[in-house]
Coordinates of C-alpha atoms and ligand atoms in Angstrom, one line a residue:
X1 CA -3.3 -34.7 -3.3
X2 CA -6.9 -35.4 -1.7
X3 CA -6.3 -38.3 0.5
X4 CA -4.0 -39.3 3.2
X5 CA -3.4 -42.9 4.5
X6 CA 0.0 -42.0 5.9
X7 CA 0.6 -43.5 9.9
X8 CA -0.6 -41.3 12.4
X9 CA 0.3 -40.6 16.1
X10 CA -2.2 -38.7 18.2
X11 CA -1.1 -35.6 19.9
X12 CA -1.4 -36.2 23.4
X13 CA 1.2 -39.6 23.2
X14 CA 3.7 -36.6 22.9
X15 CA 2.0 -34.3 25.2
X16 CA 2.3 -30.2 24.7
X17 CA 6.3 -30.5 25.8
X18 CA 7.0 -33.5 23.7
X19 CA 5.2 -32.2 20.7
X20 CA 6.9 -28.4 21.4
X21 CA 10.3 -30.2 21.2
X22 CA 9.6 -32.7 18.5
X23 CA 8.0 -30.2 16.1
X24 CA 11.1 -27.3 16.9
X25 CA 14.1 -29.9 17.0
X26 CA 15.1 -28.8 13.3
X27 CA 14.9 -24.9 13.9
X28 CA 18.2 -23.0 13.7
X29 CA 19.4 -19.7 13.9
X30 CA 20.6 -17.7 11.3
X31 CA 21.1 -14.1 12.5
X32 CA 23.1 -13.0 15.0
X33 CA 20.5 -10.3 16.2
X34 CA 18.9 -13.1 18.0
X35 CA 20.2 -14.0 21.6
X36 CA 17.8 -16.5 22.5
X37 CA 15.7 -18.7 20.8
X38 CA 13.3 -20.9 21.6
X39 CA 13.5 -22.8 25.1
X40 CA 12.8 -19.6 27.6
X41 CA 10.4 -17.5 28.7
X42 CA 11.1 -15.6 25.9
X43 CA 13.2 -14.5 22.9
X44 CA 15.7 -12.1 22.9
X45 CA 16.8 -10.2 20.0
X46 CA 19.3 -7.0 19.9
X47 CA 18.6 -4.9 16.8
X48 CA 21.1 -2.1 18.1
X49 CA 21.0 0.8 16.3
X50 CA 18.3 -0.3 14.0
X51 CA 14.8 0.2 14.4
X52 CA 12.5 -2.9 15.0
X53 CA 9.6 -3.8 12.7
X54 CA 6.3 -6.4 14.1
X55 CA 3.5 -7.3 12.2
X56 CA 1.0 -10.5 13.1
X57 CA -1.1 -12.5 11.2
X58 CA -3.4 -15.3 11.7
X59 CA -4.4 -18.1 9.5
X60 CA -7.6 -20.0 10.3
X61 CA -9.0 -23.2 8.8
X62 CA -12.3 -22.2 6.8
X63 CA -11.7 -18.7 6.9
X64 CA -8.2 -18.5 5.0
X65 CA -7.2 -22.0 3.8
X66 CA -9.2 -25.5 3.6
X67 CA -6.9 -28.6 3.6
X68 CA -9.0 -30.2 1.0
X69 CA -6.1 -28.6 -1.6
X70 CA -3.9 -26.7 0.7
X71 CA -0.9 -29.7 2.1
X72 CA 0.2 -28.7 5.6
X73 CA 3.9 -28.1 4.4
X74 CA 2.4 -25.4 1.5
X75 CA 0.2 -23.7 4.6
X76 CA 3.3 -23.2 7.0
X77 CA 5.1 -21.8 4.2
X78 CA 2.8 -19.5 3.7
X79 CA 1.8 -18.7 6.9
X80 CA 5.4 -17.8 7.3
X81 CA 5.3 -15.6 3.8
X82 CA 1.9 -13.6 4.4
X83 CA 4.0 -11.9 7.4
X84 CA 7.3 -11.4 5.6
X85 CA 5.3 -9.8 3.1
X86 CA 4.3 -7.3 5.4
X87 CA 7.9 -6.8 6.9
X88 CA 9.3 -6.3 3.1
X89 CA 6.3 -4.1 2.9
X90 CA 8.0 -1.4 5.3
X91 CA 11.3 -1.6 3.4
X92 CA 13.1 -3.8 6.6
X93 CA 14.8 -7.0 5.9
X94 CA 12.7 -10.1 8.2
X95 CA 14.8 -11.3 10.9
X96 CA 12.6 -13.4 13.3
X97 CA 9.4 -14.8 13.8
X98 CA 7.2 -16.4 16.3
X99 CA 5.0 -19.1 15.6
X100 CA 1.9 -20.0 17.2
X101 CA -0.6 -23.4 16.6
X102 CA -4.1 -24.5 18.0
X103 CA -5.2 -27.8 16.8
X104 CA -8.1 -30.3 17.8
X105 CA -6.8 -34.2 18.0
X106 CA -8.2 -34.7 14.5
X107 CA -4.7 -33.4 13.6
X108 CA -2.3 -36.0 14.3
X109 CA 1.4 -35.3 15.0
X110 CA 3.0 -36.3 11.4
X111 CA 0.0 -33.4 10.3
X112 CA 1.9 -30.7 12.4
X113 CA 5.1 -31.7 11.8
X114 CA 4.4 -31.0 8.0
X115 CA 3.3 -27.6 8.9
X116 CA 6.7 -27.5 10.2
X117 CA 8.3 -28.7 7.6
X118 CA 6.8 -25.5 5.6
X119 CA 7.6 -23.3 8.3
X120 CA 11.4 -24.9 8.4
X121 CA 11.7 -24.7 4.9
X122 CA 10.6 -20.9 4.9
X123 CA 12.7 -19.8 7.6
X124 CA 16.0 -21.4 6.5
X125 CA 15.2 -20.0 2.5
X126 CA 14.9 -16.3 4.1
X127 CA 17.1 -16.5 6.9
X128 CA 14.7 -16.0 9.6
X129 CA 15.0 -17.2 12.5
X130 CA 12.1 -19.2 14.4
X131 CA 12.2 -17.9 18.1
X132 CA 9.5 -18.7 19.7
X133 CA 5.8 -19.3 19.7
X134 CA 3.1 -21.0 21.8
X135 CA 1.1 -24.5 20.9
X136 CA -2.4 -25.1 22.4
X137 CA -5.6 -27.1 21.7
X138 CA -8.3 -26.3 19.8
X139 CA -11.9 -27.8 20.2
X140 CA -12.3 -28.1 16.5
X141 CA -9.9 -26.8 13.5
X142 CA -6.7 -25.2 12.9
X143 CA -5.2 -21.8 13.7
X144 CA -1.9 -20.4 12.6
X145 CA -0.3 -17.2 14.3
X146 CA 2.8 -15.7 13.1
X147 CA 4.5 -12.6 14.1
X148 CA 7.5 -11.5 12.1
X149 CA 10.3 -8.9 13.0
X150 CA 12.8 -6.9 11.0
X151 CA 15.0 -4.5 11.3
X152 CA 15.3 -0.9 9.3
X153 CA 17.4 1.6 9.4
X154 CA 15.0 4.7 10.9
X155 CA 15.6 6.5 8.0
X156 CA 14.4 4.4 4.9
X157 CA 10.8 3.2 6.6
X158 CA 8.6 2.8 4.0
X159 CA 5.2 3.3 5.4
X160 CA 1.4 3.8 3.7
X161 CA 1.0 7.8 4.0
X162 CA 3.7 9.1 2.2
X163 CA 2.5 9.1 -1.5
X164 CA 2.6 12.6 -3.0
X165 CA 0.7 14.0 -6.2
X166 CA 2.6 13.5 -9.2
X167 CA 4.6 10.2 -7.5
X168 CA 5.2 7.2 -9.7
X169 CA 2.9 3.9 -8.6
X170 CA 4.9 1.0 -9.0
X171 CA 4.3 -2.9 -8.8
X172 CA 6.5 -5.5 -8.7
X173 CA 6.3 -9.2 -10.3
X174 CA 2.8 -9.9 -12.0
X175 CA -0.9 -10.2 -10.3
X176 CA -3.8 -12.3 -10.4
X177 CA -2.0 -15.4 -10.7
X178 CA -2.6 -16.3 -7.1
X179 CA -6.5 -16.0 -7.4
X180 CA -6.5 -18.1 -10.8
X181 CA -4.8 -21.1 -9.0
X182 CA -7.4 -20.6 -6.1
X183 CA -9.9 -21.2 -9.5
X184 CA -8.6 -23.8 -10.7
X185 CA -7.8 -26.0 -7.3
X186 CA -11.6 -25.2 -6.4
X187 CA -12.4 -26.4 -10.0
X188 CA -10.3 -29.5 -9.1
X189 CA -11.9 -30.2 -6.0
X190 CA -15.8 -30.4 -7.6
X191 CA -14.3 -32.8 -10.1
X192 CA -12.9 -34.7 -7.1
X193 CA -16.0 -35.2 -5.0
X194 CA -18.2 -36.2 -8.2
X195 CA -15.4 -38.3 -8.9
X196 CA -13.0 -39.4 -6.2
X197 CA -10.4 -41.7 -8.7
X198 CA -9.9 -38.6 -10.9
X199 CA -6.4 -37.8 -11.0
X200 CA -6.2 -34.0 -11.5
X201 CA -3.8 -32.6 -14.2
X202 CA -2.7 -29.0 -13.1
X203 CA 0.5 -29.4 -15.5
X204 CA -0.8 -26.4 -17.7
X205 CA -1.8 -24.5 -14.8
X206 CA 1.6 -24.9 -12.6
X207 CA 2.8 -21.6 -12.7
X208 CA -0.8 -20.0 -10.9
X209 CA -1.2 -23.1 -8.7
X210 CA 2.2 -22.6 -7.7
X211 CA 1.5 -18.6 -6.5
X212 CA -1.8 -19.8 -5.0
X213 CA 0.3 -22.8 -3.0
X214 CA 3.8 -21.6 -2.7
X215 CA 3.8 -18.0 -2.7
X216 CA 6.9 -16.1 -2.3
X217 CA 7.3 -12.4 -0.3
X218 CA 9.4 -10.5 -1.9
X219 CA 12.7 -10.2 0.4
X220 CA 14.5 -8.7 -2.7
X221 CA 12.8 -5.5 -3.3
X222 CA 14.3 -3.6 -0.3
X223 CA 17.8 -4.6 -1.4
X224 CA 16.8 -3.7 -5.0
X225 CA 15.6 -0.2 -4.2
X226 CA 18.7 0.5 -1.9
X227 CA 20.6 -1.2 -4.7
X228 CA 19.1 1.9 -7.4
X229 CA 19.5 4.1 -5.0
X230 CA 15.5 4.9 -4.9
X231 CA 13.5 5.9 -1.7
X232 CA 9.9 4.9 -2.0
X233 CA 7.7 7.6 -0.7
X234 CA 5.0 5.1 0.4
X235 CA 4.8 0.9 0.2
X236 CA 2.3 -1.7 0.8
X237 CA 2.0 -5.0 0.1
X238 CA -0.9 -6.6 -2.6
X239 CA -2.4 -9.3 -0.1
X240 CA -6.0 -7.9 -1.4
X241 CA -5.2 -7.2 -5.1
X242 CA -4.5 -4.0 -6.2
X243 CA -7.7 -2.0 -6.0
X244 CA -7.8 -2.5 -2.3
X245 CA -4.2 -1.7 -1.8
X246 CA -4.3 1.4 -3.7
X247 CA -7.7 2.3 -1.7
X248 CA -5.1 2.0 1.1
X249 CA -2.3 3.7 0.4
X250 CA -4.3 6.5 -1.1
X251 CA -6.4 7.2 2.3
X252 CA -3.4 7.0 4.4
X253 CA -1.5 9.6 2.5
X254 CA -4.7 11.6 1.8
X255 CA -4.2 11.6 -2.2
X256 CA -5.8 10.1 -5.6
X257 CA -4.9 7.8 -7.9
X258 CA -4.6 6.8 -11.9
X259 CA -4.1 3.4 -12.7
X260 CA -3.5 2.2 -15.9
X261 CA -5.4 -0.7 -17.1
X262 CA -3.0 -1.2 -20.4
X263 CA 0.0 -1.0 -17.8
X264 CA -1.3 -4.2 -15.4
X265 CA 1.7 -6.9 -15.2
X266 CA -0.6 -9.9 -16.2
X267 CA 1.4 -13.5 -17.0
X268 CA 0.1 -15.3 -20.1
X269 CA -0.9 -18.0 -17.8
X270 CA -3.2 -15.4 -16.5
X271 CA -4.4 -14.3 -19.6
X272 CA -5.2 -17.6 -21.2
X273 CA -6.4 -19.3 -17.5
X274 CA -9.0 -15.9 -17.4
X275 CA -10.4 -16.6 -21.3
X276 CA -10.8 -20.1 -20.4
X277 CA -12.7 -19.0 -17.3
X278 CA -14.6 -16.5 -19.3
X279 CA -13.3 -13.4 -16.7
X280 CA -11.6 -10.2 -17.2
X281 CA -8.0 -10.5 -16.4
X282 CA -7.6 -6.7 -15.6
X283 CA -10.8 -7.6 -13.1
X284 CA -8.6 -10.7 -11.5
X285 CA -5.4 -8.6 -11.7
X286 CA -7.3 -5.8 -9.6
X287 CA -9.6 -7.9 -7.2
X288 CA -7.7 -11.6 -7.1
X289 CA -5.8 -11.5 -3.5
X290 CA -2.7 -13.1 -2.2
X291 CA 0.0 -12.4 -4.9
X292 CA 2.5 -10.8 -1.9
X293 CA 4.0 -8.6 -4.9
X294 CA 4.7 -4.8 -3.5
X295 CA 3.0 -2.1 -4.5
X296 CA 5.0 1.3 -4.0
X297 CA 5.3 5.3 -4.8
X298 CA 8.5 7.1 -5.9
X299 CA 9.0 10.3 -7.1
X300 CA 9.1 10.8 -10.6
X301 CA 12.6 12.1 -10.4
X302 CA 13.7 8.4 -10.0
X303 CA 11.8 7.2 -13.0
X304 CA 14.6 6.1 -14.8
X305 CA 16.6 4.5 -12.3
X306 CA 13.2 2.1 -12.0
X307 CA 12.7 2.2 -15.7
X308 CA 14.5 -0.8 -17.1
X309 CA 13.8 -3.6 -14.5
X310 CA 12.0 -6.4 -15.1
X311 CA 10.7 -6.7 -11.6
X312 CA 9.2 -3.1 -11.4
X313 CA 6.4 -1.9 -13.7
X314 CA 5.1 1.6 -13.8
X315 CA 1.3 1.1 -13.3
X316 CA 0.1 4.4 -12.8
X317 CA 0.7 8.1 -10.6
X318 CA -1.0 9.6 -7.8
X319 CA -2.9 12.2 -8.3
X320 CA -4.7 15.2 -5.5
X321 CA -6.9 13.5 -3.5
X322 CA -10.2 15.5 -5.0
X323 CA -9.8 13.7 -8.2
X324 CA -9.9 10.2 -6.7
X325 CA -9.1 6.8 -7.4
X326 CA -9.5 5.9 -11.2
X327 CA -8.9 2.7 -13.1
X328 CA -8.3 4.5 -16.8
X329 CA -9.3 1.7 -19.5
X330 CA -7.4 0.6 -22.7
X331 CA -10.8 2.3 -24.1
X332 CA -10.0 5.4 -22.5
X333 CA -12.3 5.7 -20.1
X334 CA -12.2 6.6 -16.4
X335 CA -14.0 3.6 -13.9
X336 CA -13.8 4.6 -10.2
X337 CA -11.6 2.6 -8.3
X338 CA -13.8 0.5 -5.4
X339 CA -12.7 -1.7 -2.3
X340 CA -13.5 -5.6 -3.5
X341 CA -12.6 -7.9 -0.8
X342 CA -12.2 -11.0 -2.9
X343 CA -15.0 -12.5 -1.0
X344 CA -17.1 -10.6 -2.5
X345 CA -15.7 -10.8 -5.9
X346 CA -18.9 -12.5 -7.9
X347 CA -19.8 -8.6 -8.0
X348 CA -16.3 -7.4 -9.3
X349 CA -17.7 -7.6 -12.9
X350 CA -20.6 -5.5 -13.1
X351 CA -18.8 -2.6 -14.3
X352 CA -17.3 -4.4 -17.2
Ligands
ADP401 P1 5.6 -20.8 28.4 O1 4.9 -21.7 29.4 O2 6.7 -20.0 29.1 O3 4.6 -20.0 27.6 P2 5.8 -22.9 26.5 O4 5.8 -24.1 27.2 O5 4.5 -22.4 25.9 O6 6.4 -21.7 27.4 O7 6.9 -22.9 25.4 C1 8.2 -23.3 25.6 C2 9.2 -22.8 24.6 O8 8.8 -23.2 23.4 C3 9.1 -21.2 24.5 O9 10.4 -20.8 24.2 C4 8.2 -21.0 23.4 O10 8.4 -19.8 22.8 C5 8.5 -22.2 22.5 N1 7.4 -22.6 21.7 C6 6.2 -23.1 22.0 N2 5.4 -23.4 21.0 C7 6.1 -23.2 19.9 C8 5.9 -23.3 18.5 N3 4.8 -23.8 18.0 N4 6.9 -22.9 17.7 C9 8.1 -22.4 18.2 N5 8.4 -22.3 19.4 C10 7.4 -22.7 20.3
MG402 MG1 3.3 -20.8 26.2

C-alpha cells in the first residue's frame, strides 16, 4: 500500500478545464432538489418547504491525513463523510455537496482522479449529489474542501444547546476504533521505512483500520429516530471523541454531564488492539477522534423507545450545569471530564 509505480499524466497536459471535466465526467444526480449541477456559475438547489443545512470542512495534507497510509480513493471518501457527519449531526438527510481541490504538479492526474473515485463512490452510496466545486494549484501539498447541504424539516433540527438536566446521553455505534487503526497504520509505517519489502499484515486489525480508512457517517440515525418516534433534545457528532463532544454539547446548552465509564460501546477489537498497545480503552474511547458516530440527548420519557437498539447505547445523563462534566469510573469514582484534542493525547493518561 506504500509504493506507487502506476503511469502518470501531469496536470497541466489536461489544463484546469480538461482536468475539471475529466475528473467530474462520472458525477450524477440523484435528488431532484438539485436544478443544476456542475457546468454553471453555480448550483441551484430548491429545498421548498424545507429548511437548508451547510456545513464546510477542509482536509489538508500534514495536518489531517498523510498519504504515506491514507490511498487517494479512502481520502475522498472521507472527505466526503467528515461533512455528512455534520449534516446527520443536525438530524437533516445530505442532499448535495461541493467539492473543492488544490494540488502542486507532484500529484499527477490518475492521483486526483482516485480522489474522485472516493468522492464518486461516496456520493452515489448516500445519494448526494456532487454540484459543484472549484480546482486550483497549490505550491506544495494537497487540500480538500467540502461543503455539504441537507434539508430538514424546521421542526425536528437537532442542534448543540438543547440538552436539559435529567436528559438521556446517547451514542450510537462503538468508539475508539478509528484512533486504534490510526495506531496501528502508524505502527506499520515505522516497520515500513526500517524495512521497505515488509509486507504489512493488518488481517487482525481490519475492522479498526477499516473506521480509520473508510469511515462511515451515519445517514441512518435521523430515519431511525423519526422511525421511534424520538425527538433529540440536542445532537452532535463524535469527530473529537467523546470527551470533547460532550465538553461541547454541554457549554452550548449551559448544563453538566455524567458519563458512565462501564456504559462506553467499545468493540473487542478495541479492547484486545488497547491491551496490546498497553492503553486504557475507556481513555481511547474518550480522547481517540474520527469515529463519525452521533452523540445525542433525549428525554428520559423516551427511554424505552431507545432501549432495545443495537445502534443506540445509553452512556450517561445530563446533569445542572454547577455539577459539571464527570467521567464516573467502573471503581466508582468521579474524574472531571477535560477537552483532549487527540493531538495532544500522550497526556490523556495521567489521570489513570
Ligand atoms: P468559475 O470560473 O465560474 O468559478 P470553474 O471553471 O471554476 O467555474 O468551474 C466550472 C464548473 O465546474 C463549475 O460548475 C464548478 O462548480 C465546477 N467545478 C470546478 N471544480 C470542481 C470540482 N473539483 N468538483 C466538482 N465540480 C467542480
Ligand atoms: Mg472556479
Amino acid at each position: 500500500m506504500f509504493e506507487d509505480n502506476s503511469p502518470k499524466t501531469s496536470l497541466s497536459e489536461l489544463g484546469e478545464f480538461g482536468l475539471i471535466d475529466h475528473l467530474t465526467r462520472f458525477v450524477e444526480i440523484y435528488q431532484p432538489s438539485t436544478l443544476k449541477g456542475i457546468g454553471d456559475d453555480a448550483a441551484v438547489i430548491n429545498h421548498k418547504d424545507e429548511a437548508t443545512v451547510v456545513t464546510t470542512d477542509m482536509l489538508v495534507e500534514g495536518v489531517h491525513f498523510d498519504l504515506a497510509y491514507m490511498p487517494l480513493k479512502h481520502l475522498g471518501y472521507k472527505a466526503v463523510m467528515v461533512n455528512l457527519s455534520d449534516v446527520y449531526a443536525m438530524n437533516a438527510e445530505a442532499t448535495q455537496i461541493t467539492v473543492s481541490i488544490a494540488a502542486s504538479n507532484r500529484f499527477p492526474v490518475e492521483a486526483l482522479e482516485e480522489l474522485y473515485a472516493g468522492i464518486t463512490l461516496a456520493a452515489k452510496t448516500y445519494k448526494i449529489d456532487v454540484i459543484g466545486g472549484d480546482t486550483t494549484s497549490s505550491t506544495s501539498g494537497l487540500v480538500i474542501s467540502i461543503t455539504a447541504l441537507g434539508k430538514v424539516n424546521p421542526e425536528k433540527i437537532t442542534s448543540r444547546d438543547g440538552a436539559k438536566p435529567n436528559d438521556l446521553l446517547v451514542v450510537t455505534g462503538d468508539l475508539g476504533a478509528a484512533y486504534m487503526g490510526l495506531q496501528v497504520l502508524e505502527r506499520e509505517k515505522q516497520v515500513f521505512k526500517v524495512n521497505p519489502n515488509a509486507q504489512p499484515d493488518l488481517e487482525p486489525y481490519s475492522y479498526l483500520v477499516e473506521r480509520q480508512l473508510k469511515p462511515e457517517a451515519r445517514k441512518d440515525i435521523p430515519g431511525l429516530l423519526a422511525a421511534l418516534e424520538v425527538q433529540p433534545t440536542s445532537m452532535i457528532d463524535i469527530s473529537d471523541g467523546l470527551s470533547s463532544e460532550v465538553i461541547h454539547l454541554c457549554k452550548s446548552s449551559k448544563v453538566g454531564a455524567n458519563i458512565f465509564e462501564e456504559k462506553i460501546p467499545l468493540d473487542p477489537a478495541v479492547i484486545s488492539v488497547c491491551e496490546e498497545f498497553n492503553i486504557d480503552s475507556t481513555t481511547i474511547a474518550l480522547n481517540g477522534g474520527e469515529d463519525y458516530e452521533l452523540l445525542f440527548t433525549v428525554d428520559q420519557k423516551d427511554f424505552d423507545k431507545i432501549k432495545a437498539n443495537p445502534n443506540l447505547t445509553v452512556v450517561g445523563h445530563i446533569t445542572e450545569e454547577r455539577e459539571g462534566m464527570h467521567l464516573v469510573t467502573r471503581g466508582n469514582q468521579k474524574i472531571p471530564i477535560k477537552a483532549q484534542g487527540w493531538n495532544s493525547f500522550d497526556d490523556a493518561n495521567e489521570e489513570d
